JSON list of C-alpha atoms in Angstrom, two decimals:
[
{"chain": "A", "resi": 232, "resn": "GLU", "atom": "CA", "xyz": [-48.34, -49.96, -202.47]},
{"chain": "A", "resi": 233, "resn": "PRO", "atom": "CA", "xyz": [-48.61, -51.58, -198.99]},
{"chain": "A", "resi": 234, "resn": "GLU", "atom": "CA", "xyz": [-49.72, -49.12, -196.26]},
{"chain": "A", "resi": 235, "resn": "VAL", "atom": "CA", "xyz": [-50.33, -49.00, -192.53]},
{"chain": "A", "resi": 236, "resn": "THR", "atom": "CA", "xyz": [-54.04, -48.58, -191.86]},
{"chain": "A", "resi": 237, "resn": "GLN", "atom": "CA", "xyz": [-55.59, -47.14, -188.68]},
{"chain": "A", "resi": 238, "resn": "THR", "atom": "CA", "xyz": [-59.08, -47.10, -187.33]},
{"chain": "A", "resi": 239, "resn": "PRO", "atom": "CA", "xyz": [-60.98, -45.12, -186.21]},
{"chain": "A", "resi": 240, "resn": "SER", "atom": "CA", "xyz": [-59.90, -41.97, -188.00]},
{"chain": "A", "resi": 241, "resn": "HIS", "atom": "CA", "xyz": [-61.56, -39.89, -185.20]},
{"chain": "A", "resi": 242, "resn": "GLN", "atom": "CA", "xyz": [-62.96, -40.90, -181.85]},
{"chain": "A", "resi": 243, "resn": "VAL", "atom": "CA", "xyz": [-64.66, -38.74, -179.28]},
{"chain": "A", "resi": 244, "resn": "THR", "atom": "CA", "xyz": [-64.92, -40.13, -175.74]},
{"chain": "A", "resi": 245, "resn": "GLN", "atom": "CA", "xyz": [-65.81, -39.05, -172.23]},
{"chain": "A", "resi": 246, "resn": "MET", "atom": "CA", "xyz": [-63.07, -38.65, -169.63]},
{"chain": "A", "resi": 247, "resn": "GLY", "atom": "CA", "xyz": [-62.57, -41.93, -167.75]},
{"chain": "A", "resi": 248, "resn": "GLN", "atom": "CA", "xyz": [-63.75, -44.17, -170.63]},
{"chain": "A", "resi": 249, "resn": "GLU", "atom": "CA", "xyz": [-61.65, -46.88, -172.24]},
{"chain": "A", "resi": 250, "resn": "VAL", "atom": "CA", "xyz": [-60.47, -46.44, -175.82]},
{"chain": "A", "resi": 251, "resn": "ILE", "atom": "CA", "xyz": [-58.93, -48.94, -178.24]},
{"chain": "A", "resi": 252, "resn": "LEU", "atom": "CA", "xyz": [-57.12, -47.65, -181.25]},
{"chain": "A", "resi": 253, "resn": "ARG", "atom": "CA", "xyz": [-56.45, -50.17, -184.02]},
{"chain": "A", "resi": 254, "resn": "CYS", "atom": "CA", "xyz": [-53.72, -50.52, -186.55]},
{"chain": "A", "resi": 255, "resn": "VAL", "atom": "CA", "xyz": [-52.97, -52.99, -189.33]},
{"chain": "A", "resi": 256, "resn": "PRO", "atom": "CA", "xyz": [-49.20, -52.72, -190.06]},
{"chain": "A", "resi": 257, "resn": "ILE", "atom": "CA", "xyz": [-47.65, -53.64, -193.32]},
{"chain": "A", "resi": 258, "resn": "SER", "atom": "CA", "xyz": [-47.84, -57.41, -193.56]},
{"chain": "A", "resi": 259, "resn": "ASN", "atom": "CA", "xyz": [-44.16, -58.46, -193.64]},
{"chain": "A", "resi": 260, "resn": "HIS", "atom": "CA", "xyz": [-42.99, -55.89, -191.13]},
{"chain": "A", "resi": 261, "resn": "LEU", "atom": "CA", "xyz": [-41.66, -56.97, -187.81]},
{"chain": "A", "resi": 262, "resn": "TYR", "atom": "CA", "xyz": [-41.32, -53.85, -185.64]},
{"chain": "A", "resi": 263, "resn": "PHE", "atom": "CA", "xyz": [-44.30, -51.83, -184.55]},
{"chain": "A", "resi": 264, "resn": "TYR", "atom": "CA", "xyz": [-44.65, -48.49, -182.85]},
{"chain": "A", "resi": 265, "resn": "TRP", "atom": "CA", "xyz": [-47.18, -46.08, -181.40]},
{"chain": "A", "resi": 266, "resn": "TYR", "atom": "CA", "xyz": [-46.48, -42.38, -181.49]},
{"chain": "A", "resi": 267, "resn": "ARG", "atom": "CA", "xyz": [-48.75, -39.50, -180.52]},
{"chain": "A", "resi": 268, "resn": "GLN", "atom": "CA", "xyz": [-48.87, -35.84, -181.52]},
{"chain": "A", "resi": 269, "resn": "ILE", "atom": "CA", "xyz": [-50.70, -33.29, -179.44]},
{"chain": "A", "resi": 270, "resn": "LEU", "atom": "CA", "xyz": [-51.91, -30.42, -181.60]},
{"chain": "A", "resi": 271, "resn": "GLY", "atom": "CA", "xyz": [-49.10, -28.10, -182.52]},
{"chain": "A", "resi": 272, "resn": "GLN", "atom": "CA", "xyz": [-46.41, -30.24, -180.81]},
{"chain": "A", "resi": 273, "resn": "LYS", "atom": "CA", "xyz": [-43.90, -32.74, -181.92]},
{"chain": "A", "resi": 274, "resn": "VAL", "atom": "CA", "xyz": [-44.43, -36.39, -182.69]},
{"chain": "A", "resi": 275, "resn": "GLU", "atom": "CA", "xyz": [-43.68, -38.28, -179.49]},
{"chain": "A", "resi": 276, "resn": "PHE", "atom": "CA", "xyz": [-42.67, -41.88, -179.05]},
{"chain": "A", "resi": 277, "resn": "LEU", "atom": "CA", "xyz": [-44.93, -44.02, -176.91]},
{"chain": "A", "resi": 278, "resn": "VAL", "atom": "CA", "xyz": [-43.91, -47.59, -177.30]},
{"chain": "A", "resi": 279, "resn": "SER", "atom": "CA", "xyz": [-42.18, -50.14, -179.56]},
{"chain": "A", "resi": 280, "resn": "PHE", "atom": "CA", "xyz": [-43.16, -53.73, -180.00]},
{"chain": "A", "resi": 281, "resn": "TYR", "atom": "CA", "xyz": [-41.25, -56.68, -181.46]},
{"chain": "A", "resi": 282, "resn": "ASN", "atom": "CA", "xyz": [-41.69, -60.43, -181.20]},
{"chain": "A", "resi": 283, "resn": "ASN", "atom": "CA", "xyz": [-44.94, -60.13, -179.31]},
{"chain": "A", "resi": 284, "resn": "GLU", "atom": "CA", "xyz": [-43.56, -57.98, -176.52]},
{"chain": "A", "resi": 285, "resn": "ILE", "atom": "CA", "xyz": [-42.75, -54.39, -175.66]},
{"chain": "A", "resi": 286, "resn": "SER", "atom": "CA", "xyz": [-39.12, -53.59, -176.52]},
{"chain": "A", "resi": 287, "resn": "GLU", "atom": "CA", "xyz": [-39.13, -50.00, -175.29]},
{"chain": "A", "resi": 288, "resn": "LYS", "atom": "CA", "xyz": [-41.62, -47.52, -173.83]},
{"chain": "A", "resi": 289, "resn": "SER", "atom": "CA", "xyz": [-41.50, -43.84, -172.93]},
{"chain": "A", "resi": 290, "resn": "GLU", "atom": "CA", "xyz": [-42.45, -42.15, -169.66]},
{"chain": "A", "resi": 291, "resn": "ILE", "atom": "CA", "xyz": [-45.75, -41.19, -171.32]},
{"chain": "A", "resi": 292, "resn": "PHE", "atom": "CA", "xyz": [-46.66, -44.89, -171.67]},
{"chain": "A", "resi": 293, "resn": "ASP", "atom": "CA", "xyz": [-47.82, -45.45, -168.05]},
{"chain": "A", "resi": 294, "resn": "ASP", "atom": "CA", "xyz": [-50.09, -48.12, -166.56]},
{"chain": "A", "resi": 295, "resn": "GLN", "atom": "CA", "xyz": [-53.13, -46.60, -168.33]},
{"chain": "A", "resi": 296, "resn": "PHE", "atom": "CA", "xyz": [-51.70, -47.70, -171.70]},
{"chain": "A", "resi": 297, "resn": "SER", "atom": "CA", "xyz": [-51.32, -51.19, -173.09]},
{"chain": "A", "resi": 298, "resn": "VAL", "atom": "CA", "xyz": [-50.58, -52.66, -176.49]},
{"chain": "A", "resi": 299, "resn": "GLU", "atom": "CA", "xyz": [-51.40, -55.98, -178.04]},
{"chain": "A", "resi": 300, "resn": "ARG", "atom": "CA", "xyz": [-50.99, -57.87, -181.26]},
{"chain": "A", "resi": 301, "resn": "PRO", "atom": "CA", "xyz": [-53.81, -60.28, -180.85]},
{"chain": "A", "resi": 302, "resn": "ASP", "atom": "CA", "xyz": [-54.00, -62.10, -184.18]},
{"chain": "A", "resi": 303, "resn": "GLY", "atom": "CA", "xyz": [-50.77, -61.59, -186.13]},
{"chain": "A", "resi": 304, "resn": "SER", "atom": "CA", "xyz": [-52.22, -58.70, -188.19]},
{"chain": "A", "resi": 305, "resn": "ASN", "atom": "CA", "xyz": [-53.79, -56.16, -185.84]},
{"chain": "A", "resi": 306, "resn": "PHE", "atom": "CA", "xyz": [-51.80, -54.02, -183.44]},
{"chain": "A", "resi": 307, "resn": "THR", "atom": "CA", "xyz": [-53.87, -52.19, -180.83]},
{"chain": "A", "resi": 308, "resn": "LEU", "atom": "CA", "xyz": [-53.34, -49.41, -178.31]},
{"chain": "A", "resi": 309, "resn": "LYS", "atom": "CA", "xyz": [-55.61, -49.39, -175.34]},
{"chain": "A", "resi": 310, "resn": "ILE", "atom": "CA", "xyz": [-56.04, -46.42, -173.03]},
{"chain": "A", "resi": 311, "resn": "ARG", "atom": "CA", "xyz": [-57.86, -47.72, -169.88]},
{"chain": "A", "resi": 312, "resn": "SER", "atom": "CA", "xyz": [-59.23, -44.56, -168.40]},
{"chain": "A", "resi": 313, "resn": "THR", "atom": "CA", "xyz": [-58.83, -41.51, -170.69]},
{"chain": "A", "resi": 314, "resn": "LYS", "atom": "CA", "xyz": [-57.85, -38.12, -169.43]},
{"chain": "A", "resi": 315, "resn": "LEU", "atom": "CA", "xyz": [-58.30, -34.74, -171.07]},
{"chain": "A", "resi": 316, "resn": "GLU", "atom": "CA", "xyz": [-54.60, -34.61, -171.78]},
{"chain": "A", "resi": 317, "resn": "ASP", "atom": "CA", "xyz": [-54.79, -37.80, -173.86]},
{"chain": "A", "resi": 318, "resn": "SER", "atom": "CA", "xyz": [-56.44, -35.81, -176.60]},
{"chain": "A", "resi": 319, "resn": "ALA", "atom": "CA", "xyz": [-54.05, -36.10, -179.49]},
{"chain": "A", "resi": 320, "resn": "MET", "atom": "CA", "xyz": [-53.40, -37.73, -182.84]},
{"chain": "A", "resi": 321, "resn": "TYR", "atom": "CA", "xyz": [-52.12, -41.23, -182.37]},
{"chain": "A", "resi": 322, "resn": "PHE", "atom": "CA", "xyz": [-49.95, -42.73, -185.09]},
{"chain": "A", "resi": 323, "resn": "CYS", "atom": "CA", "xyz": [-49.06, -46.32, -185.62]},
{"chain": "A", "resi": 324, "resn": "ALA", "atom": "CA", "xyz": [-45.84, -47.12, -187.54]},
{"chain": "A", "resi": 325, "resn": "SER", "atom": "CA", "xyz": [-44.06, -50.21, -188.63]},
{"chain": "A", "resi": 326, "resn": "GLN", "atom": "CA", "xyz": [-40.61, -51.25, -189.90]},
{"chain": "A", "resi": 327, "resn": "PRO", "atom": "CA", "xyz": [-39.48, -54.18, -191.93]},
{"chain": "A", "resi": 328, "resn": "GLY", "atom": "CA", "xyz": [-36.93, -56.63, -190.64]},
{"chain": "A", "resi": 329, "resn": "THR", "atom": "CA", "xyz": [-33.96, -54.86, -192.17]},
{"chain": "A", "resi": 330, "resn": "SER", "atom": "CA", "xyz": [-32.01, -52.11, -190.51]},
{"chain": "A", "resi": 331, "resn": "THR", "atom": "CA", "xyz": [-33.09, -49.28, -192.81]},
{"chain": "A", "resi": 332, "resn": "GLY", "atom": "CA", "xyz": [-34.46, -47.23, -189.99]},
{"chain": "A", "resi": 333, "resn": "GLU", "atom": "CA", "xyz": [-37.35, -45.86, -192.11]},
{"chain": "A", "resi": 334, "resn": "LEU", "atom": "CA", "xyz": [-40.72, -45.85, -190.37]},
{"chain": "A", "resi": 335, "resn": "PHE", "atom": "CA", "xyz": [-43.98, -46.36, -192.26]},
{"chain": "A", "resi": 336, "resn": "PHE", "atom": "CA", "xyz": [-46.76, -44.36, -190.63]},
{"chain": "A", "resi": 337, "resn": "GLY", "atom": "CA", "xyz": [-50.48, -44.72, -190.78]},
{"chain": "A", "resi": 338, "resn": "GLU", "atom": "CA", "xyz": [-52.77, -41.70, -191.23]},
{"chain": "A", "resi": 339, "resn": "GLY", "atom": "CA", "xyz": [-53.48, -41.54, -187.51]},
{"chain": "A", "resi": 340, "resn": "SER", "atom": "CA", "xyz": [-56.43, -41.69, -185.18]},
{"chain": "A", "resi": 341, "resn": "ARG", "atom": "CA", "xyz": [-57.57, -38.44, -183.71]},
{"chain": "A", "resi": 342, "resn": "LEU", "atom": "CA", "xyz": [-58.66, -38.87, -180.12]},
{"chain": "A", "resi": 343, "resn": "THR", "atom": "CA", "xyz": [-60.73, -36.18, -178.45]},
{"chain": "A", "resi": 344, "resn": "VAL", "atom": "CA", "xyz": [-61.44, -36.54, -174.72]},
{"chain": "A", "resi": 345, "resn": "LEU", "atom": "CA", "xyz": [-64.25, -34.43, -173.34]},
{"chain": "B", "resi": 89, "resn": "SER", "atom": "CA", "xyz": [-31.03, -34.23, -171.83]},
{"chain": "B", "resi": 90, "resn": "GLN", "atom": "CA", "xyz": [-31.31, -35.12, -175.50]},
{"chain": "B", "resi": 91, "resn": "LYS", "atom": "CA", "xyz": [-32.58, -32.35, -177.65]},
{"chain": "B", "resi": 92, "resn": "ILE", "atom": "CA", "xyz": [-33.46, -31.99, -181.35]},
{"chain": "B", "resi": 93, "resn": "GLU", "atom": "CA", "xyz": [-33.81, -28.38, -182.53]},
{"chain": "B", "resi": 94, "resn": "GLN", "atom": "CA", "xyz": [-35.47, -27.25, -185.67]},
{"chain": "B", "resi": 95, "resn": "ASN", "atom": "CA", "xyz": [-36.50, -23.78, -186.49]},
{"chain": "B", "resi": 96, "resn": "SER", "atom": "CA", "xyz": [-40.13, -23.86, -185.49]},
{"chain": "B", "resi": 97, "resn": "GLU", "atom": "CA", "xyz": [-40.86, -20.64, -187.28]},
{"chain": "B", "resi": 98, "resn": "ALA", "atom": "CA", "xyz": [-42.23, -21.00, -190.75]},
{"chain": "B", "resi": 99, "resn": "LEU", "atom": "CA", "xyz": [-39.95, -20.63, -193.71]},
{"chain": "B", "resi": 100, "resn": "ASN", "atom": "CA", "xyz": [-41.39, -18.78, -196.69]},
{"chain": "B", "resi": 101, "resn": "ILE", "atom": "CA", "xyz": [-39.66, -19.17, -199.99]},
{"chain": "B", "resi": 102, "resn": "GLN", "atom": "CA", "xyz": [-40.27, -18.13, -203.59]},
{"chain": "B", "resi": 103, "resn": "GLU", "atom": "CA", "xyz": [-41.16, -20.90, -206.06]},
{"chain": "B", "resi": 104, "resn": "GLY", "atom": "CA", "xyz": [-38.06, -22.10, -207.88]},
{"chain": "B", "resi": 105, "resn": "LYS", "atom": "CA", "xyz": [-35.63, -21.16, -205.13]},
{"chain": "B", "resi": 106, "resn": "THR", "atom": "CA", "xyz": [-33.77, -23.67, -202.90]},
{"chain": "B", "resi": 107, "resn": "ALA", "atom": "CA", "xyz": [-35.22, -24.19, -199.43]},
{"chain": "B", "resi": 108, "resn": "THR", "atom": "CA", "xyz": [-32.77, -25.03, -196.64]},
{"chain": "B", "resi": 109, "resn": "LEU", "atom": "CA", "xyz": [-33.92, -26.45, -193.37]},
{"chain": "B", "resi": 110, "resn": "THR", "atom": "CA", "xyz": [-31.73, -26.95, -190.37]},
{"chain": "B", "resi": 111, "resn": "CYS", "atom": "CA", "xyz": [-31.70, -29.66, -187.67]},
{"chain": "B", "resi": 112, "resn": "ASN", "atom": "CA", "xyz": [-29.37, -29.41, -184.65]},
{"chain": "B", "resi": 113, "resn": "TYR", "atom": "CA", "xyz": [-29.12, -31.93, -181.91]},
{"chain": "B", "resi": 114, "resn": "THR", "atom": "CA", "xyz": [-27.40, -32.20, -178.49]},
{"chain": "B", "resi": 115, "resn": "ASN", "atom": "CA", "xyz": [-26.53, -34.96, -176.12]},
{"chain": "B", "resi": 116, "resn": "TYR", "atom": "CA", "xyz": [-27.16, -37.53, -178.82]},
{"chain": "B", "resi": 117, "resn": "SER", "atom": "CA", "xyz": [-25.12, -39.94, -180.87]},
{"chain": "B", "resi": 118, "resn": "PRO", "atom": "CA", "xyz": [-27.44, -40.99, -183.64]},
{"chain": "B", "resi": 119, "resn": "ALA", "atom": "CA", "xyz": [-26.69, -43.83, -186.06]},
{"chain": "B", "resi": 120, "resn": "TYR", "atom": "CA", "xyz": [-29.20, -42.52, -188.56]},
{"chain": "B", "resi": 121, "resn": "LEU", "atom": "CA", "xyz": [-30.79, -39.14, -189.23]},
{"chain": "B", "resi": 122, "resn": "GLN", "atom": "CA", "xyz": [-33.99, -39.08, -191.08]},
{"chain": "B", "resi": 123, "resn": "TRP", "atom": "CA", "xyz": [-36.22, -36.46, -192.69]},
{"chain": "B", "resi": 124, "resn": "TYR", "atom": "CA", "xyz": [-40.00, -36.77, -193.00]},
{"chain": "B", "resi": 125, "resn": "ARG", "atom": "CA", "xyz": [-42.66, -34.69, -194.54]},
{"chain": "B", "resi": 126, "resn": "GLN", "atom": "CA", "xyz": [-45.94, -34.10, -192.64]},
{"chain": "B", "resi": 127, "resn": "ASP", "atom": "CA", "xyz": [-49.01, -32.56, -194.18]},
{"chain": "B", "resi": 128, "resn": "PRO", "atom": "CA", "xyz": [-51.72, -31.16, -191.86]},
{"chain": "B", "resi": 129, "resn": "GLY", "atom": "CA", "xyz": [-53.76, -33.90, -190.23]},
{"chain": "B", "resi": 130, "resn": "ARG", "atom": "CA", "xyz": [-51.70, -36.59, -191.90]},
{"chain": "B", "resi": 131, "resn": "GLY", "atom": "CA", "xyz": [-49.04, -39.11, -190.78]},
{"chain": "B", "resi": 132, "resn": "PRO", "atom": "CA", "xyz": [-45.36, -38.36, -191.36]},
{"chain": "B", "resi": 133, "resn": "VAL", "atom": "CA", "xyz": [-44.02, -39.66, -194.64]},
{"chain": "B", "resi": 134, "resn": "PHE", "atom": "CA", "xyz": [-40.34, -40.76, -194.88]},
{"chain": "B", "resi": 135, "resn": "LEU", "atom": "CA", "xyz": [-38.17, -38.83, -197.37]},
{"chain": "B", "resi": 136, "resn": "LEU", "atom": "CA", "xyz": [-34.48, -39.58, -196.75]},
{"chain": "B", "resi": 137, "resn": "LEU", "atom": "CA", "xyz": [-32.12, -41.33, -194.33]},
{"chain": "B", "resi": 138, "resn": "ILE", "atom": "CA", "xyz": [-28.50, -40.62, -193.86]},
{"chain": "B", "resi": 139, "resn": "ARG", "atom": "CA", "xyz": [-26.09, -42.69, -191.79]},
{"chain": "B", "resi": 140, "resn": "GLU", "atom": "CA", "xyz": [-23.51, -41.30, -189.34]},
{"chain": "B", "resi": 141, "resn": "ASN", "atom": "CA", "xyz": [-20.65, -42.23, -191.65]},
{"chain": "B", "resi": 142, "resn": "GLU", "atom": "CA", "xyz": [-22.25, -40.46, -194.66]},
{"chain": "B", "resi": 143, "resn": "LYS", "atom": "CA", "xyz": [-21.81, -36.79, -195.35]},
{"chain": "B", "resi": 144, "resn": "GLU", "atom": "CA", "xyz": [-24.42, -36.25, -198.00]},
{"chain": "B", "resi": 145, "resn": "LYS", "atom": "CA", "xyz": [-27.41, -38.02, -199.61]},
{"chain": "B", "resi": 146, "resn": "ARG", "atom": "CA", "xyz": [-29.50, -37.02, -202.58]},
{"chain": "B", "resi": 147, "resn": "LYS", "atom": "CA", "xyz": [-32.85, -38.08, -203.96]},
{"chain": "B", "resi": 148, "resn": "GLU", "atom": "CA", "xyz": [-34.27, -36.20, -206.90]},
{"chain": "B", "resi": 149, "resn": "ARG", "atom": "CA", "xyz": [-34.60, -32.53, -205.79]},
{"chain": "B", "resi": 150, "resn": "LEU", "atom": "CA", "xyz": [-33.75, -33.38, -202.18]},
{"chain": "B", "resi": 151, "resn": "LYS", "atom": "CA", "xyz": [-30.33, -33.27, -200.56]},
{"chain": "B", "resi": 152, "resn": "VAL", "atom": "CA", "xyz": [-29.37, -33.95, -196.92]},
{"chain": "B", "resi": 153, "resn": "THR", "atom": "CA", "xyz": [-26.06, -33.29, -195.28]},
{"chain": "B", "resi": 154, "resn": "PHE", "atom": "CA", "xyz": [-24.99, -34.69, -191.90]},
{"chain": "B", "resi": 155, "resn": "ASP", "atom": "CA", "xyz": [-22.10, -33.21, -189.90]},
{"chain": "B", "resi": 156, "resn": "THR", "atom": "CA", "xyz": [-21.62, -35.26, -186.73]},
{"chain": "B", "resi": 157, "resn": "THR", "atom": "CA", "xyz": [-18.96, -32.88, -185.48]},
{"chain": "B", "resi": 158, "resn": "LEU", "atom": "CA", "xyz": [-21.30, -29.87, -185.61]},
{"chain": "B", "resi": 159, "resn": "LYS", "atom": "CA", "xyz": [-24.23, -32.14, -184.61]},
{"chain": "B", "resi": 160, "resn": "GLN", "atom": "CA", "xyz": [-26.24, -30.67, -187.50]},
{"chain": "B", "resi": 161, "resn": "SER", "atom": "CA", "xyz": [-28.11, -31.75, -190.60]},
{"chain": "B", "resi": 162, "resn": "LEU", "atom": "CA", "xyz": [-29.19, -29.52, -193.43]},
{"chain": "B", "resi": 163, "resn": "PHE", "atom": "CA", "xyz": [-32.12, -30.46, -195.72]},
{"chain": "B", "resi": 164, "resn": "HIS", "atom": "CA", "xyz": [-32.31, -28.79, -199.10]},
{"chain": "B", "resi": 165, "resn": "ILE", "atom": "CA", "xyz": [-35.12, -28.79, -201.59]},
{"chain": "B", "resi": 166, "resn": "THR", "atom": "CA", "xyz": [-34.00, -27.38, -204.92]},
{"chain": "B", "resi": 167, "resn": "ALA", "atom": "CA", "xyz": [-36.33, -25.82, -207.54]},
{"chain": "B", "resi": 168, "resn": "SER", "atom": "CA", "xyz": [-39.02, -25.62, -204.89]},
{"chain": "B", "resi": 169, "resn": "GLN", "atom": "CA", "xyz": [-42.63, -25.90, -205.86]},
{"chain": "B", "resi": 170, "resn": "PRO", "atom": "CA", "xyz": [-45.88, -24.92, -204.05]},
{"chain": "B", "resi": 171, "resn": "ALA", "atom": "CA", "xyz": [-46.59, -28.67, -203.69]},
{"chain": "B", "resi": 172, "resn": "ASP", "atom": "CA", "xyz": [-43.46, -28.84, -201.46]},
{"chain": "B", "resi": 173, "resn": "SER", "atom": "CA", "xyz": [-45.36, -26.73, -198.83]},
{"chain": "B", "resi": 174, "resn": "ALA", "atom": "CA", "xyz": [-45.54, -28.92, -195.68]},
{"chain": "B", "resi": 175, "resn": "THR", "atom": "CA", "xyz": [-43.95, -29.39, -192.32]},
{"chain": "B", "resi": 176, "resn": "TYR", "atom": "CA", "xyz": [-40.58, -31.19, -192.49]},
{"chain": "B", "resi": 177, "resn": "LEU", "atom": "CA", "xyz": [-39.49, -33.28, -189.49]},
{"chain": "B", "resi": 178, "resn": "CYS", "atom": "CA", "xyz": [-35.96, -34.20, -188.56]},
{"chain": "B", "resi": 179, "resn": "ALA", "atom": "CA", "xyz": [-35.72, -37.59, -186.67]},
{"chain": "B", "resi": 180, "resn": "LEU", "atom": "CA", "xyz": [-32.82, -39.34, -185.08]},
{"chain": "B", "resi": 181, "resn": "GLU", "atom": "CA", "xyz": [-32.31, -43.02, -184.37]},
{"chain": "B", "resi": 182, "resn": "ARG", "atom": "CA", "xyz": [-29.68, -44.40, -182.00]},
{"chain": "B", "resi": 183, "resn": "SER", "atom": "CA", "xyz": [-27.22, -47.07, -182.96]},
{"chain": "B", "resi": 184, "resn": "GLY", "atom": "CA", "xyz": [-28.11, -50.71, -182.37]},
{"chain": "B", "resi": 185, "resn": "GLY", "atom": "CA", "xyz": [-30.98, -50.88, -184.86]},
{"chain": "B", "resi": 186, "resn": "TYR", "atom": "CA", "xyz": [-34.69, -50.81, -184.30]},
{"chain": "B", "resi": 187, "resn": "GLN", "atom": "CA", "xyz": [-34.39, -48.26, -181.60]},
{"chain": "B", "resi": 188, "resn": "LYS", "atom": "CA", "xyz": [-37.04, -45.65, -181.15]},
{"chain": "B", "resi": 189, "resn": "VAL", "atom": "CA", "xyz": [-36.91, -42.76, -183.58]},
{"chain": "B", "resi": 190, "resn": "THR", "atom": "CA", "xyz": [-37.11, -39.38, -181.92]},
{"chain": "B", "resi": 191, "resn": "PHE", "atom": "CA", "xyz": [-38.58, -36.41, -183.73]},
{"chain": "B", "resi": 192, "resn": "GLY", "atom": "CA", "xyz": [-37.97, -32.71, -183.77]},
{"chain": "B", "resi": 193, "resn": "ILE", "atom": "CA", "xyz": [-40.88, -30.32, -183.81]},
{"chain": "B", "resi": 194, "resn": "GLY", "atom": "CA", "xyz": [-40.55, -29.67, -187.49]},
{"chain": "B", "resi": 195, "resn": "THR", "atom": "CA", "xyz": [-40.16, -26.62, -189.70]},
{"chain": "B", "resi": 196, "resn": "LYS", "atom": "CA", "xyz": [-43.20, -25.47, -191.75]},
{"chain": "B", "resi": 197, "resn": "LEU", "atom": "CA", "xyz": [-42.21, -24.58, -195.28]},
{"chain": "B", "resi": 198, "resn": "GLN", "atom": "CA", "xyz": [-44.44, -22.43, -197.46]},
{"chain": "B", "resi": 199, "resn": "VAL", "atom": "CA", "xyz": [-43.47, -22.11, -201.09]},
{"chain": "B", "resi": 200, "resn": "ILE", "atom": "CA", "xyz": [-45.00, -19.00, -202.61]},
{"chain": "B", "resi": 201, "resn": "PRO", "atom": "CA", "xyz": [-45.92, -19.15, -206.34]}
]
């Protein structure tokens, strides 16, 4: 069964360092998302991406964050200068081009900022 | 502001009984309401979706109801099993398609053998 894959599964970084989280969405999906979940808290929307551009972003997704779909298969989230409060699980999700609403999530990348 | 409320306290239930989880929302007009399962350290997994014009949806041992007047959804697992133990997330999507899906904090279900 097709699945969303994310790498790395766990990354530890120093505060102020840049981090890139990678996702390979399901191949025929058209809509892509990043969510994050701080330990013990809810899954929070960061950004949605369609047709090679951001379609919506939350107030969390400030200038330190960026997304890219560089080669038609990968979908990346970059955090330019990490802060302690960026420590969280980051989930990539995708949707097919039909209005089912169902999100297909990856297993997540755990980011720890020291 | 928009709010999705789920009972954040854990729900403990005896194996074989029906588990009922509640999702209430305010200041929201969702087109779809979804339920996901999340195991510790894993990504959410989609279970069921119900549209605003549907009252009830079933899938195997799962049943979801959606009352747009009460702004509430109930999620039932019948004949619960220890393997059903997980956190269950309610999620709302606005009308217009492909909008962001907003999640509640989830309710942790523990099914006791």
